[in-house]
XYZ file of C-alpha atoms in Angstrom:
336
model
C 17.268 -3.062 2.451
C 18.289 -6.505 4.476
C 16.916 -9.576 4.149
C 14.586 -10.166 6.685
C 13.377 -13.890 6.305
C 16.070 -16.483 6.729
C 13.734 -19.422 4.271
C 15.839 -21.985 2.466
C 13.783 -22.984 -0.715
C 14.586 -26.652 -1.890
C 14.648 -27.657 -5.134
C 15.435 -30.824 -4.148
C 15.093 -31.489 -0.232
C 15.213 -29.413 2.590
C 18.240 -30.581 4.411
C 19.672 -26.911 3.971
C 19.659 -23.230 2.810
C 19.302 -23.373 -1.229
C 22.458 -23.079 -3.184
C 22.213 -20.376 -6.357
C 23.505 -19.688 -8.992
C 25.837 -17.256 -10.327
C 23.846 -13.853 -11.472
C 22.602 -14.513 -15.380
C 23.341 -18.139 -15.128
C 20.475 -21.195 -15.583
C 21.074 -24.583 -14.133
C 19.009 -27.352 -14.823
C 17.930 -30.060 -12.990
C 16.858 -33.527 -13.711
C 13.902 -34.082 -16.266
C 10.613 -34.177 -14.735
C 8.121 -37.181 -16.133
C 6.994 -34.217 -17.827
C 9.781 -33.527 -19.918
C 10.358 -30.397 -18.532
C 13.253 -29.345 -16.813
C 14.123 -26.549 -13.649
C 16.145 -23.441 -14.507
C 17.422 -20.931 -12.373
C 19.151 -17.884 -12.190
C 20.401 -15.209 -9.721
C 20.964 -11.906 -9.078
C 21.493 -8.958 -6.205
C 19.143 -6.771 -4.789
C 17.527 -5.401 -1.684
C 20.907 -6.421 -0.006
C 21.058 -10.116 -0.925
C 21.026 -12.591 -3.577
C 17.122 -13.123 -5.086
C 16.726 -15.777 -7.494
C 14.140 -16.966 -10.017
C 13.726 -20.400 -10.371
C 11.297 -21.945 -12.836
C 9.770 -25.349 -14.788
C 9.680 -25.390 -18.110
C 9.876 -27.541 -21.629
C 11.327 -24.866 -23.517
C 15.124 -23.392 -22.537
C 15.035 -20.405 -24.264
C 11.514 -19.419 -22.566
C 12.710 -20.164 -19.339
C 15.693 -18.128 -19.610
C 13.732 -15.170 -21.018
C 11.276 -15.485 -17.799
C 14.172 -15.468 -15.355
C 15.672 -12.799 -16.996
C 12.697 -10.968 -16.990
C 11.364 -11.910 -13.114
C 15.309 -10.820 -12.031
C 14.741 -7.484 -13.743
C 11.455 -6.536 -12.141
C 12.393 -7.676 -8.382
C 15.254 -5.254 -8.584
C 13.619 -2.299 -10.548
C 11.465 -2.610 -7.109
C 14.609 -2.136 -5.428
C 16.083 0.522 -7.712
C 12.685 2.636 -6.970
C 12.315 1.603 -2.926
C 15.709 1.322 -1.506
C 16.285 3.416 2.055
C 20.058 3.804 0.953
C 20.588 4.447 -3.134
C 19.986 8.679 -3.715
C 18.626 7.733 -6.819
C 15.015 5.799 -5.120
C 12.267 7.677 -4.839
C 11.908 6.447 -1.722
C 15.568 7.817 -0.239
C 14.216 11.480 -2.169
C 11.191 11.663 -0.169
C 12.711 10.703 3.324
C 15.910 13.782 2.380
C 13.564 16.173 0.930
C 10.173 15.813 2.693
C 8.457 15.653 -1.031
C 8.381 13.579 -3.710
C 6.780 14.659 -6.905
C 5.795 12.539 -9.758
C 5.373 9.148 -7.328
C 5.381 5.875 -9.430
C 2.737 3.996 -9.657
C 4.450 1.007 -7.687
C 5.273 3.522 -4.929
C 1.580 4.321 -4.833
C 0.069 0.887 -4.644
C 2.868 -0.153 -1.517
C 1.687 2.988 0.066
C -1.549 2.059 -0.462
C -1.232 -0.969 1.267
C 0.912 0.307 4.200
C -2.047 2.285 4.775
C -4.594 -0.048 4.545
C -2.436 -2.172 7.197
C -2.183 0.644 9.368
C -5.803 0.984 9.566
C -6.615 -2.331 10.259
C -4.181 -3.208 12.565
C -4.755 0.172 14.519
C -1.303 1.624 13.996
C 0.539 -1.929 14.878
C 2.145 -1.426 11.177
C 3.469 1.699 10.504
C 5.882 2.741 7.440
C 7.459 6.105 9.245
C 8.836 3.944 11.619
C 12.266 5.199 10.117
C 13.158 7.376 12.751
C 13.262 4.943 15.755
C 15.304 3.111 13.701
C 18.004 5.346 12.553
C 18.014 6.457 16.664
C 18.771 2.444 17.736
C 21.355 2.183 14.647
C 23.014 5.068 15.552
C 23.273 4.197 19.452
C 23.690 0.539 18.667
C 27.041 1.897 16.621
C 28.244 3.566 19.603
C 27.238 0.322 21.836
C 24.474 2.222 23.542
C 20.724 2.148 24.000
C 19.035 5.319 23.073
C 17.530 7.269 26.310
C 13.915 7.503 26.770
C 13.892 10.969 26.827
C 16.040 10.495 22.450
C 13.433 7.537 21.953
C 10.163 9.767 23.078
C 11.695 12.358 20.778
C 11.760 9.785 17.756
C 8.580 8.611 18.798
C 6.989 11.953 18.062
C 8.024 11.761 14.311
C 6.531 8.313 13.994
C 2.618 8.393 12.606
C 1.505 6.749 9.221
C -1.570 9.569 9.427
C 1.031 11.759 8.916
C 2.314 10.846 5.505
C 0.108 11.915 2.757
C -0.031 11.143 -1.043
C -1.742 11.207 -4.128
C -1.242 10.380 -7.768
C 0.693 14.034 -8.205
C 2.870 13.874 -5.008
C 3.706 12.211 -1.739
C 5.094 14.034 1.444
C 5.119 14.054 5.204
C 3.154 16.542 7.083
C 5.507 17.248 10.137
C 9.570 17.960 9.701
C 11.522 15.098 10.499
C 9.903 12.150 9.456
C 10.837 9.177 7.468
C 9.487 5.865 5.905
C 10.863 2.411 5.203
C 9.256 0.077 3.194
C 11.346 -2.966 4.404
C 8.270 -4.282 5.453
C 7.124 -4.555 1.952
C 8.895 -3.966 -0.448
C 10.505 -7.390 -0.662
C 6.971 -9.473 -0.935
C 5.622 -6.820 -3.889
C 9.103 -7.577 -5.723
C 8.026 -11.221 -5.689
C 4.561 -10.415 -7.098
C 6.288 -8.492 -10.065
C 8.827 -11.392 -10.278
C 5.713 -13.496 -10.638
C 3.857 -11.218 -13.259
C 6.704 -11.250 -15.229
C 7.035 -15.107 -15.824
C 3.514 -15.750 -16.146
C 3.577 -12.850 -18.864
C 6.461 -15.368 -20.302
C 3.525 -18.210 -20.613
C 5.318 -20.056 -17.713
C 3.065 -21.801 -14.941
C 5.593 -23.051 -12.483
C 7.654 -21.096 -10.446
C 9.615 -20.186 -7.398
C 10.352 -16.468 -6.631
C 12.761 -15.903 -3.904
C 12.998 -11.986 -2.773
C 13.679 -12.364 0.286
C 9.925 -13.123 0.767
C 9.058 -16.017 -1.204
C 6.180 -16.491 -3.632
C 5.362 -19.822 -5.621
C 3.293 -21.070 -8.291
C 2.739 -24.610 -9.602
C 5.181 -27.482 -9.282
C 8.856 -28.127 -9.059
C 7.778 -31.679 -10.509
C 4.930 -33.834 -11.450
C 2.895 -33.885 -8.296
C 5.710 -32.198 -6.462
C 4.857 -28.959 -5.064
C 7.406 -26.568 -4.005
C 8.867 -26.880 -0.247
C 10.416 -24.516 2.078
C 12.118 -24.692 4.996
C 12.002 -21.943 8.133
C 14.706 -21.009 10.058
C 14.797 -21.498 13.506
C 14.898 -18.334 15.057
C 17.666 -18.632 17.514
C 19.897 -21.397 15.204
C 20.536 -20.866 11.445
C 21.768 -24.517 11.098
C 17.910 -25.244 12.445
C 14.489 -25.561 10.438
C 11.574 -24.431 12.776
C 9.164 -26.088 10.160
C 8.780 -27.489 6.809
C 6.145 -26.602 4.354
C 4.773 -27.227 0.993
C 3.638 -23.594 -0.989
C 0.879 -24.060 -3.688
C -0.093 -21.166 -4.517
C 0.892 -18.564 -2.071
C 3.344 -16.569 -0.656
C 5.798 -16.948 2.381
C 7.188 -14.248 4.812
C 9.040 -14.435 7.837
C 9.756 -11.671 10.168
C 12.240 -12.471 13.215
C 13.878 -10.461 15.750
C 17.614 -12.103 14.782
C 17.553 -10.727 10.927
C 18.879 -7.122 12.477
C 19.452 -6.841 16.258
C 20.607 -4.268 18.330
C 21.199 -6.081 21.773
C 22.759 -9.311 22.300
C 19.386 -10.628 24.037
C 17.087 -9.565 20.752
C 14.795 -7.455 22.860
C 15.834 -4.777 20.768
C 15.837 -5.041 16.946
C 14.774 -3.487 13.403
C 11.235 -4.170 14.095
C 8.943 -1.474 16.112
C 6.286 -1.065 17.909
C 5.207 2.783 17.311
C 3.028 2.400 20.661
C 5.801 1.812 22.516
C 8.896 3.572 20.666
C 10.649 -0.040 20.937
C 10.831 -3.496 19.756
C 7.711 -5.897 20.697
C 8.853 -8.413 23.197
C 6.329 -11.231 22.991
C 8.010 -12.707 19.474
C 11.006 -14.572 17.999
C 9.485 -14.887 14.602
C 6.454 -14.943 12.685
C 5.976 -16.445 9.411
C 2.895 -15.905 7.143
C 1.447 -17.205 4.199
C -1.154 -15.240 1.810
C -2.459 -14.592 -1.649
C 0.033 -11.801 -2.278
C 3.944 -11.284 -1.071
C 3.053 -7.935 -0.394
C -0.152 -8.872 1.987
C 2.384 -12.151 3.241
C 5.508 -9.253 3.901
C 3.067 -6.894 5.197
C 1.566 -8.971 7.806
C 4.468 -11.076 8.954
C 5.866 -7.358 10.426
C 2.266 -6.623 12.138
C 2.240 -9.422 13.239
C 5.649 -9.338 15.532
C 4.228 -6.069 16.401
C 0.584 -7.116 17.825
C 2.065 -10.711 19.558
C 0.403 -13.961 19.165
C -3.136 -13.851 19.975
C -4.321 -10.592 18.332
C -2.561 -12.427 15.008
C -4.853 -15.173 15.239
C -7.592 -13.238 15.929
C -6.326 -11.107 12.658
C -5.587 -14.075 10.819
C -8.469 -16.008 10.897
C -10.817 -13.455 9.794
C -8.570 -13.209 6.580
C -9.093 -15.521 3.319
C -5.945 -17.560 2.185
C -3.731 -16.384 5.308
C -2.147 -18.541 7.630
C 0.501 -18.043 10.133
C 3.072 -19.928 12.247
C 4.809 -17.717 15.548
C 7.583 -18.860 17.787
C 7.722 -16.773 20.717
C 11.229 -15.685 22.806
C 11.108 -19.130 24.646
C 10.724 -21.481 21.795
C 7.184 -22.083 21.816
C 5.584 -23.175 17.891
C 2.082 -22.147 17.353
C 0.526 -22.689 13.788
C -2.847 -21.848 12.476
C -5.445 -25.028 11.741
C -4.176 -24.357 7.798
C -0.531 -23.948 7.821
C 0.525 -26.494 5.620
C 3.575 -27.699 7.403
C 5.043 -31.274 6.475
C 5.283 -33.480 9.381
């Protein structure tokens, strides 16, 4: 898996993307009027570097929370990845079967599915196929032909993937799932789980979706920074997260054309990449409802998200279209 949001999380400001530190490591900041201190750590998965980062009085509990947050983001990985044999998910996409699902593979499927229905097909998880065509004709510095995309196309339907507690597996030859779109934001959940079950109250999670909790300091709350879609040195907006997750989905993260009208996110209607959107951030309860709807939203455009998002509790959204334009949702907590 890639990154696919390009946040920088600030400890301290926002003037740039967050520094981290070495895999295992804590660093501690200043002491907060509280007498508690930040702690961080590092460590690689889903591609990139995901970090815990956490306020605390007690060192030792920290640590132990970090460790244990770092350790459930990448068992996510371990069990979702598109490229490592031993995933569950890379065994059902080669074998057309997978026996014995987990039970996190079940609950992302379950809400891939529930997306899919809502959205009417707008997110889809056996989108695999289109992709591996682009990749494959991006590598030889072509576009695939209507008559290869039309042929991917026809392997493409989430109604076609079926699963229960015993087994999951695809219905027609061919197919294949990603859960890019996911996976990431339910690795910050368990992140999350897994400090709170350490008794600590504030926290950061940074999967390459981005969940917080609490403060980073007395009456501080944690603050994020989104990347402009066309310039990394660039942040679109600044926000403060209480509470909630953050996802951004952009057409730079993996393109396949120099112009980003053709990229790692598809539209299974069309057999393409939606060409309305630059990015779309979202915040919601959940990273896996935030990672989830950041990609359905790129795929529907901006005013079917609205639409979408406002009839949602807790979800807010922020879209910058292919010629700049910023539109935010009345609750999207940006700092002016």
């Amino acid at each position: 898996m890639q990154r696919r949001t390009f946040i920088s999380a600030a400890i301290g400001s926002v003037a740039g993307m967050a520094g981290l530190a070495l895999p295992g490591s804590m660093a501690r900041g200043t002491t907060a009027p509280s007498g508690m201190r930040l702690y961080r750590g590092a460590a690689l998965a889903f591609g990139t570097t995901i970090a815990a980062t956490v306020l605390h009085h007690d060192q030792r509990q920290a640590e132990l929370a970090i460790e244990d947050a770092l350790y459930a983001a990448r068992k996510i990985d371990r069990l979702m990845s598109i490229y490592s044999p031993a995933s569950q998910v890379f065994q059902l996409n080669r074998d057309g079967r997978l026996a014995r699902p987990d039970s996190h593979l079940l609950a992302v499927l379950a809400q891939a599915q529930a997306l899919s229905q809502w959205s009417d097909g707008a997110f889809d998880v056996t989108v695999q196929p289109l992709w591996q065509l682009c990749r494959a004709a991006a590598d030889q510095a072509n576009l695939p032909s209507d008559t290869q995309r039309r042929a991917a196309q026809a392997r493409v339907g989430w109604r076609q993937l079926a699963w229960d507690q015993r087994e999951v597996y695809f219905r027609q030859p061919g197919m294949a799932l990603t859960l890019n779109g996911l996976a990431q934001g339910y690795a910050a959940d368990m992140a999350l789980a897994a400090v709170r079950a350490r008794g600590v109250q504030h926290a950061l999670l940074d999967t390459g979706e981005f969940m917080a909790r609490g403060q980073r300091a007395m009456r501080q709350p944690w603050t994020l920074g989104i990347q402009d879609p066309r310039d990394g040195e660039i942040l679109a907006a600044t926000l403060k997260v209480e509470g909630r997750s953050v996802a951004t989905s952009g057409d730079y993260a993996c393109t396949f054309t120099p112009d980003f009208a053709h990229h790692h996110i598809f539209d299974p209607s069309r057999g393409d990449s939606p060409a309305e959107l630059a990015s779309a951030t979202v915040l919601a309860p959940t990273g896996l409802l935030a990672d989830g709807l950041s990609t359905t939203f790129m795929v529907t455009g901006a005013a079917r998200a609205y639409a979408m998002a406002a009839q949602m509790r807790g979800v807010d959204l922020m879209t910058i279209d292919k010629l700049g334009r910023r539109r935010m949702s009345p609750g999207f907590p940006r700092i002016a």
